[in-house]
Amino acid sequence: MKLRFGIMAFFLLCSLVGKAQQNIDIQVKTIENTLVFPWAGGLNACQFGRMDLDGDGRKDLLVFDRHGNRLLTFLNQGATGEIKYNYAPEYAKRFPKLTDWAVFADYDGDGREDIFTYSQGWAGMKVYRNISAEQIDFELVVSPYLTSWQGGGEVNLIATNADYPAITDLDGDGDLDILTFGVLGTFIEKHRNMSVELYGTRDSLLFEKTDYCWGRVAESEETNEMYLDTCLFGKSLIVSKDDFRHRGATFAVRDLTGNGLPDLLLADDDYPNLVFLKNGGTPDNALMVSQETHFPENDPIRLFSMPVPFFTDIDNDGVDDLLVSPFDPNPMACEGQNSVWLYLNRGTNKNPDFQLYTKSFLQDQMLDVGTGAFPVFVDTDGDGLSDLVVGNVGDLDSTYYLYDNLQTHRTAQLYLYKNLGTAQNPVFQLFDNDFGALKSLKQTGLVPTFGDLDDDGRNEMIVGTAQGNLMLFDLDFSLLDDDFLHFGNAWSAPCLFDVDGDGTLDLVVGDASGKLTYYQGVKQGSNTHFQLITDFWGQIDVCDHATSYFGYSVPNFFKVGGDVLLAVGSEQGKVFLFKDLSLNPGSVFTDISSRWSDYVCAFENRFGLRCASALADLNGDGTLEMVVGNFGGGLELMNGNIVVNQGVEEIEKTVFRVFPNPAQGRITIEGTGRLTITNLLGQTVLTKEINGTERIELPRGIWFVKLDETTRKVVVE
């Protein structure tokens, strides 16, 4: 069965296929350059660190995305003044599991960065010591939480999952101190490390709260306004009785004025900017004397919500640059495709001059469709090659405040990556970033599936939504039913597949609960109708009930030999695998998730928040490749190396689309220019200027559709 929705410019096809034949790897490219690491999985809300991963004496790059608790590792390959990183996921496997936030800092002075991270369930932090020798290795040295001497006893050093603390040497004695908000969340607490004072070395983690109002600054509970020279013991003057706990903030401490004193960058949840607080005090007593709400002065930071800043040398010039990304724990509160801002420092460390370089550092070298990624392989143009269609949760289109909380609305779309390679050497090219023009429907969370439901040899499309609707489209994207089967369960994720082998497609739908609903396909004439069998198929529930109320199941089927296997993505980031499928409503399927190596390859089954999978033999070698999407908007590839090409804007300037082809009476034309349609005799039947989409009825036959100087042959059956 083939789906024929669009065709690519001939000259571009020949160019990219020619390149593909010189490389046996599967590729994803840009128009100008091949994406360096297309399958790194996308980025949303990131924190950064430096560490020598490969023992070459150079600091490599660590990226921790809290939306899914994913750690990405990149080797530094750049020369002086050069930005060049290679994705090296094998090093990430050596790290402990990190949750919500991580600070990479060398507390014991051995030259190796250790890890401070959130201690889930304790509102504190635990610590891993870097004991790497021949390979990266860590030992847990503080658990379940770090303590600080307060009021005559050791007390949990409070650090919530909504706060990013500053862990740095504040007093110049060599050991690492900590800044964090107190329980009431208005004043900044300083917890001084007493290791040097007590033992003369920095290798201990012994803290004492020495300042409940560091910098003599207080934060408003109603806005992100800062009160300077304010340390009121009557905290009720500032703290609202209706809002006991500050909801979240991020810190970064750095001397940004060259006076030798630590200044402070601070961000608050629900606000897009960083506040720069200048320290005009003394080394022993910090005093913030001024604040700037637009930092840096040139191109101020304005992320969607709650930016977290990092100072580190990205371009290997010996001067620390500035990285900024969202920190908000709400996975819907992120930028999507432009969520890693890089400012290069054109000044010095003591007198920095931060200039905006890019808003998508690393992301611009990944396949990243924004927020969420739901992949499916399907032949969209009838050339016998598997193309890649990816749905997403959606891009931000509007925000508003409700009861002082920032709310968002996202509009989802489908991305089409056409396969322009060969059966042995795939090359994926981003062809359409609004496939089927579904963005106009203003839906959130689009999950597509394709299948021939009327035996005409061409595929229809069913799309699930966050609201729970199933939408049925015909082959030219006309919406036939916006409430197909009246499904109604939130975050519907449909999959069409002939489960029982009777030649008729069945429909299995996942949803936010983590369970699966099974509809058996029944033929009535040439049309397929669906009959509900069970809403708890196979007794499958991929929800991790110990940590969440939701499962977000996304089903996908594949065949190995004569066996039909079921893969199910989940909120917890694991792709489950089931066999022994049965149509019996009460049957229990066998979970063989530990045996992925039998069918694809061995891999660590942790793909990040709300993962979804798709499988196909893309290079004709008899083994399956699997791509797995996650909430970061990217895809990870198992058992292959496929090059991906972005650049849809450049393509659309030189080509136009005609679909379906073959057609049945009506064709859709997308493009801008002078349109001419002629028959086999060369007779012109239509000529006009178009700018956008045109739908034209044509009788049976062969037609030539020309837009300016480019011609397409269309068959009308």
XYZ file of C-alpha atoms in Angstrom:
717
model
C 0.000 0.000 0.000
C 1.356 3.380 -0.983
C 0.569 6.904 0.172
C 1.064 9.544 -2.501
C 0.978 12.996 -1.008
C 3.819 14.944 -2.670
C 6.897 14.938 -4.929
C 10.304 16.624 -4.767
C 12.135 18.737 -7.335
C 13.999 16.472 -9.739
C 17.305 18.315 -9.605
C 17.368 18.183 -5.793
C 16.478 14.495 -5.793
C 19.336 13.645 -8.133
C 21.777 15.758 -6.150
C 21.041 14.204 -2.769
C 20.724 10.633 -4.043
C 24.110 11.020 -5.656
C 25.570 12.017 -2.327
C 23.849 9.126 -0.590
C 25.407 6.569 -2.918
C 28.850 7.604 -1.724
C 28.010 6.798 1.897
C 26.475 3.575 3.102
C 25.126 5.269 6.223
C 21.527 6.465 6.397
C 21.597 10.251 6.301
C 19.679 13.338 7.381
C 20.942 16.608 5.875
C 20.512 20.333 5.627
C 20.579 22.061 2.258
C 24.096 23.334 2.870
C 25.481 20.854 5.409
C 24.813 17.459 6.886
C 23.455 17.639 10.418
C 26.297 16.646 12.715
C 24.216 14.680 15.243
C 20.642 14.398 13.929
C 19.648 11.572 16.285
C 20.735 13.117 19.593
C 17.106 13.356 20.705
C 16.344 17.093 20.793
C 16.609 19.564 23.669
C 14.090 21.441 25.807
C 15.186 22.557 29.291
C 18.919 22.143 29.707
C 21.678 22.534 32.269
C 25.350 22.421 31.344
C 28.686 21.341 32.721
C 32.269 20.601 31.701
C 34.234 17.424 32.312
C 37.104 15.578 30.646
C 35.297 12.503 29.348
C 37.949 10.861 27.156
C 41.104 11.622 29.141
C 42.677 13.921 26.562
C 43.082 16.782 29.021
C 40.370 18.931 27.427
C 37.039 19.757 28.993
C 34.112 18.202 27.138
C 30.475 19.273 27.331
C 27.672 17.819 29.455
C 24.026 18.657 28.703
C 21.300 17.604 31.126
C 17.716 18.018 29.891
C 15.384 17.945 32.884
C 12.365 17.191 30.680
C 12.959 13.461 30.717
C 16.119 13.524 32.874
C 18.320 12.908 29.830
C 22.098 13.383 29.974
C 23.861 14.052 26.664
C 27.663 13.979 26.360
C 29.686 15.797 23.671
C 33.422 15.563 23.021
C 35.204 18.865 22.467
C 36.972 18.725 19.098
C 37.393 22.463 18.537
C 40.633 24.362 18.028
C 41.261 27.726 19.701
C 38.317 29.992 18.911
C 36.375 27.132 17.266
C 33.025 25.609 18.243
C 33.112 21.915 17.369
C 31.487 19.129 19.378
C 30.872 15.483 18.542
C 27.950 13.656 20.112
C 29.312 10.723 22.170
C 26.402 8.993 23.940
C 28.565 6.102 25.133
C 29.964 8.287 27.929
C 26.508 9.149 29.301
C 26.030 5.497 30.232
C 28.747 5.836 32.865
C 26.874 8.521 34.827
C 24.431 7.934 37.694
C 20.774 8.710 37.179
C 20.173 12.432 37.598
C 16.837 13.980 38.476
C 15.469 17.489 37.793
C 18.740 19.383 38.157
C 22.484 18.831 38.340
C 25.470 20.998 39.210
C 28.842 19.762 37.953
C 31.523 21.151 40.288
C 34.806 19.915 41.742
C 34.291 19.991 45.523
C 37.405 18.013 46.576
C 40.000 19.816 44.443
C 41.221 16.775 42.497
C 40.570 18.410 39.099
C 37.576 16.187 38.332
C 34.040 17.601 38.400
C 31.719 15.958 40.905
C 27.911 15.992 40.766
C 25.365 17.677 43.013
C 21.822 16.685 42.047
C 18.274 16.824 43.368
C 17.368 14.133 45.884
C 13.927 13.092 44.788
C 11.420 12.940 47.623
C 13.649 14.755 50.130
C 13.638 18.414 48.955
C 17.405 18.340 49.177
C 20.508 17.363 47.249
C 22.711 14.300 47.059
C 26.321 14.228 45.907
C 28.365 11.913 43.686
C 32.166 12.037 43.818
C 34.060 11.656 40.563
C 36.443 8.695 40.978
C 37.239 8.283 37.279
C 40.495 6.562 36.340
C 40.598 4.551 33.126
C 36.961 5.383 32.511
C 34.244 7.681 33.872
C 33.047 6.499 37.279
C 31.257 7.959 40.322
C 30.491 6.985 43.900
C 27.547 8.214 45.951
C 28.989 10.082 48.972
C 25.964 12.017 50.277
C 22.452 10.533 50.462
C 19.558 11.046 50.954
C 20.364 14.744 51.428
C 23.147 17.189 52.201
C 22.926 18.824 55.645
C 23.904 22.183 57.066
C 24.458 23.230 60.692
C 21.521 25.468 61.543
C 20.257 26.517 64.972
C 22.345 24.011 66.908
C 21.838 20.924 64.727
C 22.327 19.355 61.322
C 19.349 20.185 59.112
C 18.478 19.272 55.543
C 19.924 21.925 53.240
C 16.695 22.736 51.424
C 16.814 22.537 47.628
C 13.577 21.821 45.764
C 13.114 20.547 42.245
C 11.968 24.054 41.258
C 15.158 25.825 42.429
C 18.624 25.746 40.878
C 21.214 26.528 43.581
C 24.555 28.267 43.174
C 27.444 26.024 44.263
C 30.696 27.991 44.114
C 33.473 29.438 46.252
C 31.931 32.612 47.674
C 34.589 33.529 50.247
C 37.771 32.701 48.334
C 39.010 29.961 50.660
C 38.958 27.261 47.980
C 36.011 25.118 49.060
C 32.521 25.284 47.580
C 29.768 27.204 49.326
C 26.049 27.103 48.501
C 23.407 29.746 47.868
C 19.752 28.758 47.876
C 16.402 30.211 48.842
C 15.174 29.532 52.356
C 11.965 27.731 53.245
C 9.869 30.887 52.894
C 11.535 31.638 49.584
C 12.053 35.369 50.056
C 15.661 35.621 51.261
C 18.805 33.984 49.897
C 20.614 31.740 52.350
C 24.376 31.240 52.357
C 25.649 27.891 53.541
C 29.378 28.177 54.095
C 31.574 25.140 53.582
C 33.749 24.726 56.690
C 36.091 22.118 55.204
C 39.136 24.402 54.875
C 38.491 26.089 58.222
C 38.271 22.785 60.114
C 40.680 20.520 58.238
C 42.797 22.722 55.987
C 41.596 20.873 52.883
C 38.561 21.253 50.617
C 37.624 17.576 50.354
C 34.768 17.611 52.894
C 31.151 18.707 52.660
C 30.539 20.356 56.028
C 28.149 23.276 55.770
C 26.925 25.909 58.189
C 24.236 28.490 57.500
C 26.043 31.767 58.055
C 23.674 34.176 56.348
C 19.907 34.026 56.048
C 19.837 37.160 53.842
C 22.888 37.026 51.610
C 23.388 40.211 49.603
C 20.724 42.014 51.658
C 18.201 41.383 48.933
C 14.651 40.000 49.034
C 12.339 38.741 46.319
C 8.720 39.744 45.976
C 6.256 36.869 46.210
C 3.961 38.528 43.668
C 6.425 39.411 40.900
C 10.085 38.926 40.056
C 10.902 42.316 41.564
C 13.892 42.412 43.931
C 14.022 44.594 47.072
C 17.547 45.932 47.665
C 19.147 46.548 51.071
C 16.318 44.591 52.696
C 16.724 42.089 55.517
C 13.558 42.431 57.539
C 13.060 39.972 60.376
C 9.342 40.699 60.141
C 9.080 38.606 56.993
C 5.307 39.093 56.899
C 5.973 42.551 55.469
C 7.010 40.868 52.243
C 5.826 37.267 52.336
C 2.183 36.822 51.390
C 0.188 34.764 53.873
C -1.546 33.112 50.926
C 1.715 31.957 49.335
C 3.859 30.131 51.887
C 6.572 28.861 49.585
C 8.439 30.605 46.822
C 7.675 28.588 43.653
C 11.080 28.469 41.972
C 14.224 30.373 40.995
C 17.652 29.907 39.442
C 21.023 31.304 40.523
C 24.366 31.956 38.881
C 27.176 33.693 40.746
C 29.973 35.464 38.907
C 32.058 38.626 39.132
C 30.632 40.486 36.131
C 31.972 43.964 36.939
C 35.643 43.328 37.650
C 35.534 44.492 41.281
C 36.441 41.088 42.694
C 33.029 40.536 44.296
C 30.510 37.833 43.302
C 27.527 39.318 41.473
C 24.279 37.426 41.035
C 22.089 36.463 38.085
C 18.628 35.383 39.202
C 15.502 34.210 37.394
C 12.014 33.495 38.683
C 9.403 31.036 37.496
C 6.810 32.367 35.048
C 9.149 35.195 33.980
C 11.316 35.226 30.831
C 14.266 37.378 31.920
C 17.357 37.306 34.112
C 17.871 39.944 36.789
C 21.486 41.115 37.184
C 22.275 42.125 40.772
C 25.534 44.039 41.263
C 27.510 43.370 44.425
C 28.860 46.572 45.999
C 29.653 45.152 49.418
C 32.833 43.562 50.767
C 34.361 40.070 50.484
C 32.839 39.216 53.875
C 29.475 40.935 53.456
C 27.720 40.873 50.099
C 25.472 43.846 49.374
C 23.491 44.129 46.153
C 23.424 47.807 45.238
C 21.706 47.811 41.834
C 19.635 45.609 39.564
C 19.158 45.323 35.826
C 16.169 43.450 34.434
C 17.494 43.363 30.857
C 20.607 41.222 30.724
C 22.788 41.181 28.690
C 22.344 44.791 27.627
C 22.601 43.847 23.956
C 19.954 41.234 23.016
C 18.515 40.668 26.514
C 17.476 37.147 27.456
C 13.755 36.519 27.004
C 13.052 32.831 27.173
C 9.537 31.589 27.718
C 9.896 30.999 31.450
C 12.573 30.853 34.134
C 15.939 30.852 32.331
C 18.943 29.248 34.009
C 22.392 30.663 33.086
C 25.804 28.944 32.839
C 29.268 30.376 32.364
C 31.648 28.128 30.432
C 34.112 28.348 27.535
C 32.317 27.048 24.467
C 34.616 28.291 21.676
C 37.933 27.327 23.301
C 39.352 30.845 23.491
C 40.045 30.749 27.220
C 37.167 33.117 28.044
C 33.891 31.902 29.526
C 30.780 32.328 27.406
C 27.143 32.356 28.548
C 24.596 29.581 27.950
C 20.926 30.005 28.854
C 18.039 27.523 28.732
C 14.614 27.140 30.425
C 14.480 25.578 33.872
C 10.746 25.482 34.627
C 9.773 21.960 35.801
C 6.523 22.210 33.825
C 7.289 20.339 30.568
C 4.877 22.595 28.674
C 6.853 25.678 29.731
C 9.681 25.582 27.218
C 10.663 27.203 23.940
C 10.806 23.995 21.913
C 13.166 24.523 18.995
C 14.924 27.661 20.287
C 15.661 26.726 23.869
C 19.466 26.933 24.093
C 20.777 30.486 23.770
C 24.530 30.940 23.386
C 26.201 34.286 24.029
C 29.889 34.395 23.079
C 32.080 36.508 25.336
C 33.923 39.098 23.229
C 35.444 40.631 26.352
C 37.324 39.066 29.239
C 36.338 37.018 32.259
C 36.620 40.085 34.502
C 34.892 42.412 32.046
C 32.639 40.231 29.854
C 30.905 41.391 26.686
C 28.242 38.807 25.858
C 27.064 38.825 22.237
C 24.158 36.612 21.122
C 25.471 33.926 18.763
C 22.519 31.535 18.395
C 19.217 30.644 20.057
C 19.503 26.957 19.144
C 23.000 25.870 20.172
C 23.396 22.130 19.455
C 19.701 21.953 18.507
C 20.445 23.256 15.019
C 22.477 20.091 14.410
C 19.680 17.757 15.598
C 16.413 16.567 14.188
C 14.210 18.575 16.555
C 10.513 19.258 15.877
C 10.013 21.353 19.011
C 8.135 19.769 21.902
C 7.254 16.084 21.674
C 8.011 13.749 18.756
C 5.706 10.966 17.525
C 7.317 9.210 14.526
C 5.847 6.895 11.902
C 7.405 5.386 8.769
C 5.244 5.499 5.633
C 5.820 5.756 1.883
C 4.263 9.142 1.127
C 4.978 9.344 -2.604
C 4.804 5.782 -3.917
C 8.524 5.423 -4.652
C 8.891 2.303 -2.516
C 11.009 4.034 0.154
C 9.982 4.639 3.744
C 9.594 8.327 4.533
C 9.392 9.680 8.063
C 6.383 11.626 9.357
C 6.698 13.128 12.856
C 3.898 14.641 14.908
C 4.561 16.898 17.866
C 2.916 18.317 20.977
C 3.077 21.757 19.385
C 4.794 25.123 19.216
C 3.878 27.974 21.532
C 1.335 30.272 19.921
C -0.101 32.134 22.924
C 0.439 32.612 26.646
C -1.602 34.190 29.418
C -1.733 34.455 33.200
C -4.432 32.718 35.230
C -4.412 33.252 39.000
C -0.820 34.523 38.729
C 0.322 31.351 36.945
C 1.610 31.380 33.391
C -0.554 29.338 31.014
C 0.288 28.231 27.482
C -1.421 27.105 24.336
C 0.418 25.064 21.732
C -0.442 24.331 18.123
C 0.822 21.020 16.746
C 1.800 20.063 13.225
C 3.228 17.162 11.247
C 6.757 17.160 9.827
C 7.548 15.207 6.658
C 11.106 13.970 6.139
C 11.186 12.473 2.659
C 13.551 9.621 1.882
C 15.554 10.803 -1.137
C 18.112 8.016 -1.053
C 17.928 4.442 -2.252
C 16.621 1.179 -0.815
C 20.133 0.479 0.506
C 21.198 4.009 1.418
C 18.451 6.242 2.875
C 18.785 10.038 2.960
C 16.099 11.975 4.817
C 15.236 15.534 3.830
C 12.861 17.843 5.680
C 10.309 18.474 2.954
C 7.323 19.926 4.780
C 7.106 21.383 8.293
C 3.287 21.497 8.142
C 2.457 18.278 6.343
C -1.205 18.291 5.382
C -1.619 21.862 6.717
C -2.922 20.474 10.025
C -1.522 23.413 11.971
C -4.569 25.409 10.882
C -6.743 23.087 13.002
C -5.190 24.536 16.210
C -4.846 21.127 17.857
C -2.293 19.980 20.442
C -0.453 16.658 20.469
C -0.810 15.209 16.951
C -0.017 11.471 16.620
C -0.450 10.170 13.030
C -1.042 6.721 11.565
C -1.649 5.708 7.937
C -3.512 2.907 6.157
C -5.694 2.065 3.174
C -9.238 1.941 4.564
C -11.191 1.769 1.292
C -9.105 -0.614 -0.865
C -8.148 2.023 -3.451
C -4.417 1.395 -3.023
C -3.819 4.709 -1.261
C -3.654 5.561 2.402
C -5.994 7.490 4.571
C -4.689 9.101 7.781
C -5.948 8.976 11.367
C -4.498 11.512 13.804
C -4.841 11.474 17.588
C -4.907 14.661 19.667
C -4.227 15.765 23.230
C -7.940 16.438 23.651
C -8.648 12.777 22.891
C -10.222 13.102 19.445
C -9.354 10.820 16.566
C -9.433 12.752 13.284
C -9.910 10.910 9.988
C -8.488 12.419 6.780
C -8.732 11.287 3.173
C -5.727 11.036 0.852
C -5.618 14.785 0.100
C -5.928 15.800 3.765
C -9.618 16.656 3.664
C -11.021 16.172 7.169
C -13.697 13.476 6.983
C -14.465 13.135 10.699
C -13.059 15.175 13.602
C -14.477 12.773 16.221
C -13.850 9.403 14.612
C -15.205 6.503 16.708
C -15.962 8.989 19.536
C -12.790 7.856 21.321
C -12.472 10.704 23.815
C -9.523 9.612 25.995
C -6.947 12.403 26.405
C -3.688 12.169 24.431
C -5.013 9.594 21.981
C -2.278 7.770 20.037
C -3.668 5.602 17.195
C -1.908 2.858 15.231
C -3.322 1.013 12.194
C -2.091 -2.556 11.665
C -3.497 -5.900 10.562
C -3.105 -7.560 13.946
C -5.015 -10.767 13.222
C -3.680 -11.308 9.686
C -7.101 -11.363 8.016
C -6.156 -8.739 5.420
C -8.109 -5.957 7.137
C -6.489 -3.224 9.186
C -7.257 -3.079 12.895
C -6.900 -0.007 15.113
C -5.132 0.152 18.477
C -5.173 3.415 20.438
C -3.022 4.445 23.391
C -3.831 7.349 25.707
C -2.757 9.225 28.828
C -3.838 6.358 31.107
C -1.117 4.070 29.761
C -3.568 1.422 28.575
C -4.543 0.348 25.041
C -7.929 0.207 23.321
C -8.401 -2.360 20.538
C -10.818 -1.945 17.609
C -11.114 -4.882 15.219
C -11.341 -3.971 11.552
C -14.316 -5.381 9.642
C -14.867 -5.119 5.886
C -18.174 -3.821 4.582
C -17.796 -3.860 0.842
C -14.523 -2.066 0.107
C -14.622 0.025 3.278
C -13.129 -0.806 6.674
C -15.248 -0.289 9.767
C -14.045 -0.685 13.344
C -15.668 -2.587 16.178
C -14.634 -1.939 19.790
C -13.311 -5.126 21.414
C -11.686 -3.932 24.665
C -10.293 -0.798 26.319
C -7.695 -2.794 28.299
C -6.115 -4.831 25.532
C -3.573 -7.409 26.656
C -3.871 -6.079 30.239
C -1.171 -3.591 29.216
C -0.605 -0.597 31.484
C 2.687 1.261 30.983
C 2.018 3.792 33.750
C 4.611 3.796 36.528
C 2.115 4.150 39.366
C 4.876 4.740 41.921
C 5.763 8.095 40.336
C 2.828 9.220 38.173
C -0.877 9.013 37.502
C -0.279 8.839 33.747
C 1.284 6.442 31.258
C 0.941 8.101 27.809
C 0.976 4.830 25.873
C 1.910 5.054 22.167
C 1.572 1.711 20.309
C 3.508 0.555 17.251
C 3.563 -2.861 15.539
C 6.208 -4.718 13.554
C 6.673 -8.217 12.178
C 9.631 -10.553 12.531
C 9.139 -13.667 10.453
C 5.513 -14.607 11.011
C 5.312 -13.068 14.477
C 3.568 -9.762 15.190
C 5.203 -7.805 18.005
C 3.924 -4.747 19.820
C 6.094 -1.827 20.966
C 4.561 0.686 23.382
C 6.122 4.041 24.272
C 5.472 5.496 27.705
C 5.707 8.565 29.920
C 8.557 7.003 31.898
C 10.771 6.910 28.790
C 10.794 3.140 28.322
C 9.689 1.405 25.130
C 7.912 -1.769 26.196
C 7.887 -4.872 23.974
C 5.120 -7.481 23.967
C 4.561 -10.808 22.198
C 1.863 -13.508 22.231
C -0.750 -11.026 21.050
C -4.328 -12.241 21.102
C -7.735 -10.900 20.090
C -9.259 -12.310 23.263
C -10.349 -9.319 25.400
C -9.167 -11.018 28.592
C -5.773 -12.179 27.340
C -2.509 -11.076 28.979
C 0.391 -10.338 26.629
C 3.951 -11.386 27.452
C 6.311 -8.520 28.315
C 9.695 -9.167 26.668
C 11.103 -5.645 27.024
C 14.421 -7.124 28.166
C 14.845 -8.828 24.780
C 15.086 -5.872 22.394
C 18.498 -7.162 21.305
C 16.766 -10.140 19.671
C 14.969 -7.854 17.230
C 16.846 -4.550 16.923
C 19.932 -4.181 19.117
C 20.890 -3.845 22.759
C 20.252 -0.383 24.176
C 19.638 1.385 27.458
C 15.856 1.643 27.570
C 15.660 5.228 28.880
C 14.608 7.631 26.139
C 13.161 10.531 28.090
C 9.695 11.791 28.882
C 6.748 10.491 26.776
C 8.652 8.408 24.256
C 7.204 6.919 21.051
C 8.786 4.471 18.598
C 8.703 3.517 14.918
C 10.453 0.541 13.274
C 11.387 -0.330 9.682
C 14.163 -1.953 7.685
C 15.413 1.283 6.151
C 18.518 0.034 4.358
C 17.363 -3.375 3.144
C 19.873 -5.365 5.194
C 17.230 -7.601 6.771
C 17.474 -5.997 10.222
C 15.190 -3.420 11.763
C 16.071 0.161 12.563
C 14.120 1.875 15.328
C 13.661 5.582 15.984
C 12.346 6.771 19.337
C 10.910 10.232 19.889
C 10.675 11.998 23.236
C 9.292 15.182 24.782
C 12.483 17.021 23.844
C 11.196 17.012 20.264
C 13.977 14.877 18.862
C 14.549 11.298 17.800
C 17.111 8.690 18.758
C 18.118 6.015 16.245
C 18.843 2.404 17.126
C 20.839 0.127 14.815
C 21.825 2.660 12.158
C 23.331 6.032 11.267
C 20.981 8.068 9.085
C 21.771 11.528 7.748
C 18.964 14.106 7.991
C 18.466 17.311 6.032
C 16.626 20.352 7.349
C 16.074 23.456 5.210
C 12.425 23.309 4.193
C 12.362 27.079 3.595
C 15.074 26.863 0.953
C 13.337 23.931 -0.748
C 10.006 25.693 -0.939
C 11.598 28.546 -2.869
C 12.510 26.266 -5.753
C 9.808 23.585 -5.885
C 6.087 23.212 -5.653
C 3.839 20.353 -4.596
C 1.192 18.503 -6.580
C -0.765 15.799 -4.781
C -2.204 13.229 -4.728
C -0.525 11.550 -7.688
C -2.156 9.452 -9.077
C -5.343 11.345 -8.303
C -9.055 10.671 -8.584
C -10.624 13.746 -10.119
C -9.090 16.466 -7.938
C -5.486 17.577 -7.415
C -4.024 20.017 -4.919
C -1.271 22.411 -6.001
C 0.903 24.343 -3.549
C 3.331 27.031 -4.677
C 3.721 30.576 -5.944
C 3.989 31.629 -9.586
C 2.422 31.248 -13.032
C 0.448 27.991 -13.242
C -0.168 26.251 -16.574
C -1.888 22.880 -17.099
C -1.650 21.087 -20.465
C -2.782 17.692 -21.801
C -0.811 15.094 -23.774
C -1.493 17.007 -27.003
C 0.109 20.133 -25.588
C -3.202 21.944 -25.357
C -3.470 24.425 -22.483
C -6.566 23.911 -20.338
C -5.734 26.368 -17.539
C -3.387 29.245 -16.879
C -3.404 31.556 -13.860
C -1.259 33.135 -11.136
C -1.312 31.296 -7.810
C 0.064 32.124 -4.386
C -0.545 29.314 -1.928
C -2.921 26.374 -2.348
C -5.163 25.620 -5.341
C -7.534 22.665 -5.722
C -8.452 21.806 -9.304
C -10.811 19.208 -10.801
C -9.405 17.307 -13.799
C -10.896 14.521 -15.945
C -9.268 11.149 -16.356
C -5.958 11.201 -18.207
C -2.347 12.357 -18.080
C -1.683 16.038 -17.409
C 1.351 18.290 -17.195
C 1.250 20.829 -14.375
C 3.786 23.653 -14.781
C 4.620 26.362 -12.246
C 6.964 28.933 -13.780
C 9.754 26.726 -15.194
C 9.115 23.503 -13.264
C 6.782 20.805 -14.630
C 5.095 17.813 -12.970
C 3.348 14.913 -14.702
C 0.083 13.949 -12.994
C -2.050 10.880 -13.634
C -5.788 11.167 -12.991
C -7.437 7.745 -12.702
